[in-house]
JSON list of C-alpha atoms in Angstrom, two decimals:
[
{"chain": "X", "resi": 1, "resn": "MET", "atom": "CA", "xyz": [354.70, 51.70, 151.98]},
{"chain": "X", "resi": 2, "resn": "SER", "atom": "CA", "xyz": [356.91, 49.42, 154.03]},
{"chain": "X", "resi": 3, "resn": "PHE", "atom": "CA", "xyz": [357.59, 45.72, 154.24]},
{"chain": "X", "resi": 4, "resn": "LYS", "atom": "CA", "xyz": [356.25, 45.71, 157.80]},
{"chain": "X", "resi": 5, "resn": "GLY", "atom": "CA", "xyz": [352.96, 47.20, 156.61]},
{"chain": "X", "resi": 6, "resn": "LEU", "atom": "CA", "xyz": [352.79, 44.75, 153.73]},
{"chain": "X", "resi": 7, "resn": "TYR", "atom": "CA", "xyz": [353.45, 41.88, 156.12]},
{"chain": "X", "resi": 8, "resn": "ASN", "atom": "CA", "xyz": [350.79, 43.04, 158.58]},
{"chain": "X", "resi": 9, "resn": "VAL", "atom": "CA", "xyz": [348.01, 43.10, 155.97]},
{"chain": "X", "resi": 10, "resn": "ASN", "atom": "CA", "xyz": [347.63, 39.31, 156.02]},
{"chain": "X", "resi": 11, "resn": "LYS", "atom": "CA", "xyz": [350.29, 37.61, 158.13]},
{"chain": "X", "resi": 12, "resn": "THR", "atom": "CA", "xyz": [349.20, 34.06, 157.32]},
{"chain": "X", "resi": 13, "resn": "ARG", "atom": "CA", "xyz": [349.35, 34.61, 153.56]},
{"chain": "X", "resi": 14, "resn": "MET", "atom": "CA", "xyz": [352.71, 36.38, 153.84]},
{"chain": "X", "resi": 15, "resn": "ILE", "atom": "CA", "xyz": [354.24, 33.55, 155.88]},
{"chain": "X", "resi": 16, "resn": "ALA", "atom": "CA", "xyz": [352.86, 30.98, 153.43]},
{"chain": "X", "resi": 17, "resn": "LEU", "atom": "CA", "xyz": [354.23, 33.08, 150.56]},
{"chain": "X", "resi": 18, "resn": "LEU", "atom": "CA", "xyz": [357.70, 33.22, 152.06]},
{"chain": "X", "resi": 19, "resn": "CYS", "atom": "CA", "xyz": [357.68, 29.47, 152.79]},
{"chain": "X", "resi": 20, "resn": "LEU", "atom": "CA", "xyz": [356.57, 28.72, 149.24]},
{"chain": "X", "resi": 21, "resn": "GLU", "atom": "CA", "xyz": [359.30, 30.99, 147.86]},
{"chain": "X", "resi": 22, "resn": "VAL", "atom": "CA", "xyz": [361.90, 29.02, 149.83]},
{"chain": "X", "resi": 23, "resn": "LEU", "atom": "CA", "xyz": [360.40, 25.75, 148.62]},
{"chain": "X", "resi": 24, "resn": "THR", "atom": "CA", "xyz": [360.44, 26.81, 144.96]},
{"chain": "X", "resi": 25, "resn": "SER", "atom": "CA", "xyz": [364.05, 27.93, 145.32]},
{"chain": "X", "resi": 26, "resn": "ALA", "atom": "CA", "xyz": [364.93, 24.55, 146.82]},
{"chain": "X", "resi": 27, "resn": "LEU", "atom": "CA", "xyz": [363.15, 22.82, 143.93]},
{"chain": "X", "resi": 28, "resn": "SER", "atom": "CA", "xyz": [365.22, 24.79, 141.42]},
{"chain": "X", "resi": 29, "resn": "ILE", "atom": "CA", "xyz": [368.40, 23.78, 143.20]},
{"chain": "X", "resi": 30, "resn": "GLY", "atom": "CA", "xyz": [367.20, 20.17, 143.35]},
{"chain": "X", "resi": 31, "resn": "VAL", "atom": "CA", "xyz": [366.56, 20.08, 139.61]},
{"chain": "X", "resi": 32, "resn": "SER", "atom": "CA", "xyz": [370.06, 21.41, 138.96]},
{"chain": "X", "resi": 33, "resn": "TYR", "atom": "CA", "xyz": [371.45, 18.74, 141.25]},
{"chain": "X", "resi": 34, "resn": "ILE", "atom": "CA", "xyz": [369.49, 16.02, 139.42]},
{"chain": "X", "resi": 35, "resn": "ASN", "atom": "CA", "xyz": [370.93, 17.27, 136.12]},
{"chain": "X", "resi": 36, "resn": "THR", "atom": "CA", "xyz": [374.40, 16.19, 137.21]},
{"chain": "X", "resi": 37, "resn": "TYR", "atom": "CA", "xyz": [373.10, 12.64, 137.73]},
{"chain": "X", "resi": 38, "resn": "GLN", "atom": "CA", "xyz": [371.39, 12.78, 134.34]},
{"chain": "X", "resi": 39, "resn": "ILE", "atom": "CA", "xyz": [374.66, 13.58, 132.64]},
{"chain": "X", "resi": 40, "resn": "THR", "atom": "CA", "xyz": [376.42, 10.78, 134.54]},
{"chain": "X", "resi": 41, "resn": "ALA", "atom": "CA", "xyz": [373.71, 8.28, 133.60]},
{"chain": "X", "resi": 42, "resn": "LEU", "atom": "CA", "xyz": [373.96, 9.35, 129.97]},
{"chain": "X", "resi": 43, "resn": "LYS", "atom": "CA", "xyz": [377.76, 9.02, 129.95]},
{"chain": "X", "resi": 44, "resn": "GLU", "atom": "CA", "xyz": [377.49, 5.54, 131.48]},
{"chain": "X", "resi": 45, "resn": "ARG", "atom": "CA", "xyz": [374.79, 4.60, 128.92]},
{"chain": "X", "resi": 46, "resn": "LYS", "atom": "CA", "xyz": [372.19, 3.87, 131.60]},
{"chain": "X", "resi": 47, "resn": "LEU", "atom": "CA", "xyz": [369.21, 4.98, 129.56]},
{"chain": "X", "resi": 48, "resn": "GLN", "atom": "CA", "xyz": [366.55, 3.70, 131.94]},
{"chain": "X", "resi": 49, "resn": "GLN", "atom": "CA", "xyz": [368.07, 5.66, 134.82]},
{"chain": "X", "resi": 50, "resn": "PHE", "atom": "CA", "xyz": [368.43, 8.68, 132.53]},
{"chain": "X", "resi": 51, "resn": "PHE", "atom": "CA", "xyz": [364.73, 8.62, 131.59]},
{"chain": "X", "resi": 52, "resn": "ILE", "atom": "CA", "xyz": [363.69, 8.20, 135.21]},
{"chain": "X", "resi": 53, "resn": "LEU", "atom": "CA", "xyz": [365.79, 11.22, 136.16]},
{"chain": "X", "resi": 54, "resn": "ILE", "atom": "CA", "xyz": [364.36, 13.20, 133.24]},
{"chain": "X", "resi": 55, "resn": "SER", "atom": "CA", "xyz": [360.84, 12.37, 134.42]},
{"chain": "X", "resi": 56, "resn": "LEU", "atom": "CA", "xyz": [361.68, 13.36, 137.99]},
{"chain": "X", "resi": 57, "resn": "SER", "atom": "CA", "xyz": [363.28, 16.58, 136.80]},
{"chain": "X", "resi": 58, "resn": "LEU", "atom": "CA", "xyz": [360.24, 17.43, 134.66]},
{"chain": "X", "resi": 59, "resn": "SER", "atom": "CA", "xyz": [357.87, 16.75, 137.56]},
{"chain": "X", "resi": 60, "resn": "LEU", "atom": "CA", "xyz": [359.87, 19.00, 139.87]},
{"chain": "X", "resi": 61, "resn": "LEU", "atom": "CA", "xyz": [359.99, 21.73, 137.24]},
{"chain": "X", "resi": 62, "resn": "VAL", "atom": "CA", "xyz": [356.19, 21.59, 136.86]},
{"chain": "X", "resi": 63, "resn": "LEU", "atom": "CA", "xyz": [355.79, 21.86, 140.64]},
{"chain": "X", "resi": 64, "resn": "ASN", "atom": "CA", "xyz": [358.25, 24.75, 140.66]},
{"chain": "X", "resi": 65, "resn": "TYR", "atom": "CA", "xyz": [356.30, 26.53, 137.91]},
{"chain": "X", "resi": 66, "resn": "ILE", "atom": "CA", "xyz": [353.01, 26.09, 139.75]},
{"chain": "X", "resi": 67, "resn": "GLY", "atom": "CA", "xyz": [354.60, 27.28, 143.01]},
{"chain": "X", "resi": 68, "resn": "LEU", "atom": "CA", "xyz": [356.04, 30.38, 141.38]},
{"chain": "X", "resi": 69, "resn": "ASN", "atom": "CA", "xyz": [352.67, 31.27, 139.86]},
{"chain": "X", "resi": 70, "resn": "ILE", "atom": "CA", "xyz": [350.96, 30.86, 143.23]},
{"chain": "X", "resi": 71, "resn": "CYS", "atom": "CA", "xyz": [353.62, 33.08, 144.81]},
{"chain": "X", "resi": 72, "resn": "GLN", "atom": "CA", "xyz": [353.05, 35.73, 142.16]},
{"chain": "X", "resi": 73, "resn": "TYR", "atom": "CA", "xyz": [349.28, 35.63, 142.74]},
{"chain": "X", "resi": 74, "resn": "TRP", "atom": "CA", "xyz": [349.65, 35.84, 146.52]},
{"chain": "X", "resi": 75, "resn": "ILE", "atom": "CA", "xyz": [352.08, 38.77, 146.43]},
{"chain": "X", "resi": 76, "resn": "GLU", "atom": "CA", "xyz": [349.83, 40.66, 144.01]},
{"chain": "X", "resi": 77, "resn": "ALA", "atom": "CA", "xyz": [346.84, 40.03, 146.31]},
{"chain": "X", "resi": 78, "resn": "GLN", "atom": "CA", "xyz": [348.90, 41.16, 149.31]},
{"chain": "X", "resi": 79, "resn": "ILE", "atom": "CA", "xyz": [349.99, 44.37, 147.57]},
{"chain": "X", "resi": 80, "resn": "GLN", "atom": "CA", "xyz": [346.47, 45.11, 146.34]},
{"chain": "X", "resi": 81, "resn": "GLN", "atom": "CA", "xyz": [345.02, 44.59, 149.81]},
{"chain": "X", "resi": 82, "resn": "TYR", "atom": "CA", "xyz": [347.74, 46.82, 151.29]},
{"chain": "X", "resi": 83, "resn": "ASN", "atom": "CA", "xyz": [347.04, 49.54, 148.72]},
{"chain": "X", "resi": 84, "resn": "HIS", "atom": "CA", "xyz": [343.32, 49.42, 149.57]},
{"chain": "X", "resi": 85, "resn": "GLN", "atom": "CA", "xyz": [344.16, 49.69, 153.25]},
{"chain": "X", "resi": 86, "resn": "ILE", "atom": "CA", "xyz": [346.35, 52.75, 152.61]},
{"chain": "X", "resi": 87, "resn": "GLY", "atom": "CA", "xyz": [343.63, 54.29, 150.43]},
{"chain": "X", "resi": 88, "resn": "LYS", "atom": "CA", "xyz": [341.03, 53.85, 153.18]},
{"chain": "X", "resi": 89, "resn": "SER", "atom": "CA", "xyz": [343.30, 55.47, 155.74]},
{"chain": "X", "resi": 90, "resn": "LEU", "atom": "CA", "xyz": [343.86, 58.49, 153.47]},
{"chain": "X", "resi": 91, "resn": "PHE", "atom": "CA", "xyz": [340.19, 59.20, 152.81]}
]
């Protein structure tokens, strides 16, 4: 089992998986960045801005969660397809 073999099973899905992994990582970083603005808004008693940032942060976290679950599903499908391909070549 190699990464090259895993990649070659379904190149389109693997590329989409890697792109989605990068996107979910960027979303996590973005949420952390937004948290600094939330703290600033709270310190300055700008409650409306604080609640807007909380809503934005929550939305991004939901997207991140969905993206991570899709990534997990795709990698499991990729591994399962690769294992079937190896099994067919052995027998």
